[in-house]
Coordinates of C-alpha atoms in Angstrom, one line a residue:
H1 CA 10.4 -1.8 15.8
I2 CA 8.7 -2.6 12.5
S3 CA 8.4 1.1 11.7
R4 CA 12.1 1.5 11.2
H5 CA 12.3 -1.5 9.0
F6 CA 9.4 -0.1 6.9
S7 CA 11.0 3.2 6.6
C8 CA 14.4 1.8 5.7
A9 CA 12.9 -0.5 3.2
I10 CA 10.8 2.3 1.6
N11 CA 13.7 4.7 1.6
K12 CA 16.0 2.1 0.0
A13 CA 13.3 1.5 -2.9
M14 CA 12.7 5.0 -3.6
E15 CA 16.5 5.9 -3.7
P16 CA 17.2 8.1 -7.0
V17 CA 19.5 5.3 -8.0
R18 CA 16.8 2.8 -8.2
N19 CA 14.1 5.2 -9.2
H20 CA 11.2 3.4 -8.7
S21 CA 7.8 5.0 -8.6
F22 CA 6.0 2.5 -6.3
V23 CA 6.9 0.1 -3.5
V24 CA 4.9 -2.9 -2.6
L25 CA 5.3 -4.2 1.1
L26 CA 4.2 -7.3 2.4
E27 CA 3.8 -9.1 5.8
D28 CA 6.0 -12.1 5.7
D29 CA 3.3 -14.5 6.5
M30 CA 0.8 -13.1 4.0
I31 CA -0.6 -15.5 1.5
V32 CA -1.4 -13.6 -1.7
G33 CA -4.1 -14.5 -4.4
W34 CA -3.6 -15.6 -8.0
D35 CA -4.4 -12.0 -9.1
F36 CA -2.2 -10.1 -6.6
G37 CA 0.4 -9.2 -9.0
A38 CA -2.2 -7.9 -11.7
L39 CA -4.0 -5.9 -9.0
F40 CA -1.0 -3.9 -8.0
Y41 CA 0.0 -3.6 -11.9
K42 CA -3.2 -2.2 -12.8
M43 CA -3.5 0.0 -9.7
A44 CA -0.1 1.4 -10.4
Q45 CA -1.2 2.4 -13.9
F46 CA -4.3 3.9 -12.5
W47 CA -2.2 6.1 -10.1
S48 CA 0.0 7.1 -12.8
S49 CA -3.0 8.1 -15.0
G50 CA -4.1 11.0 -13.0
N51 CA -7.7 9.9 -12.9
N52 CA -8.6 10.9 -9.6
A53 CA -5.5 9.4 -8.6
E54 CA -4.9 12.1 -6.3
S55 CA -7.6 10.6 -3.8
L56 CA -5.5 7.6 -3.3
F57 CA -3.2 7.0 -0.3
C58 CA -2.2 3.5 -0.7
V59 CA -3.5 0.3 -2.6
S60 CA -4.0 -2.6 -0.2
A61 CA -4.2 -6.1 -1.1
W62 CA -6.1 -7.1 2.4
N63 CA -9.8 -7.2 2.2
D64 CA -11.7 -7.5 5.3
N65 CA -14.8 -7.9 3.3
G66 CA -13.5 -10.8 1.0
M67 CA -15.6 -13.5 2.8
K68 CA -17.7 -15.6 0.6
N69 CA -21.0 -14.0 2.2
R70 CA -19.9 -10.7 1.4
V71 CA -18.5 -11.2 -2.3
S72 CA -20.9 -10.6 -5.2
K73 CA -21.0 -13.5 -7.7
K74 CA -22.2 -11.1 -10.3
Q75 CA -19.5 -8.5 -9.7
K76 CA -16.1 -10.3 -10.0
Y77 CA -14.1 -7.3 -10.4
S78 CA -14.5 -4.4 -8.0
L79 CA -12.5 -1.9 -6.0
F80 CA -13.6 -0.3 -2.7
F81 CA -12.3 3.0 -1.3
N82 CA -12.1 3.3 2.4
D83 CA -10.7 5.4 5.1
F84 CA -8.6 3.0 7.2
F85 CA -5.1 1.8 6.6
P86 CA -4.5 -2.0 6.5
G87 CA -1.2 -2.7 6.7
L88 CA -0.7 -6.4 5.6
G89 CA 0.1 -6.0 2.1
W90 CA 0.0 -2.5 0.6
M91 CA 1.6 -0.1 -2.2
I92 CA 2.2 3.5 -2.2
S93 CA 3.8 5.8 -4.6
K94 CA 7.1 7.7 -4.4
E95 CA 5.0 11.0 -4.3
I96 CA 3.1 9.9 -1.3
W97 CA 6.1 8.7 0.5
Q98 CA 8.3 11.8 -0.3
N99 CA 5.4 14.4 0.2
E100 CA 3.3 13.0 2.9
L101 CA 4.9 10.2 4.9
R102 CA 8.5 10.0 5.2
D103 CA 8.8 13.2 7.6
Y104 CA 6.1 12.1 9.9
W105 CA 6.9 8.4 9.9
P106 CA 7.3 7.3 13.4
D107 CA 10.7 6.1 14.5
G108 CA 9.9 3.3 16.7
V109 CA 11.8 4.7 19.6
K110 CA 10.0 4.6 22.6
R111 CA 10.0 7.9 24.7
N112 CA 9.0 8.6 28.0
A113 CA 6.1 10.9 28.6

């Protein structure tokens, strides 16, 4: 019941005593690139800046389009917005967790229909 593990980890990270503004969640077998930390650091800054940040739901390190034949050699640094939620390596803000996700997060308990 991975949803319970995610919920517990996010709640712990967002406790008032810890006072974190963001939490990054990684699958245990994900191999991150050299720029992983910089991506999340810069995106946290962007998210905190208020510059259209309200349009963000999460920041993801997973890129389905990261294959060599789909990456532009001319445009080394770019970000893409999409409407699906990849769950391999992602970051959410405290506001998103507290205001939009926490109360609706699945508890991972199977129920008979």
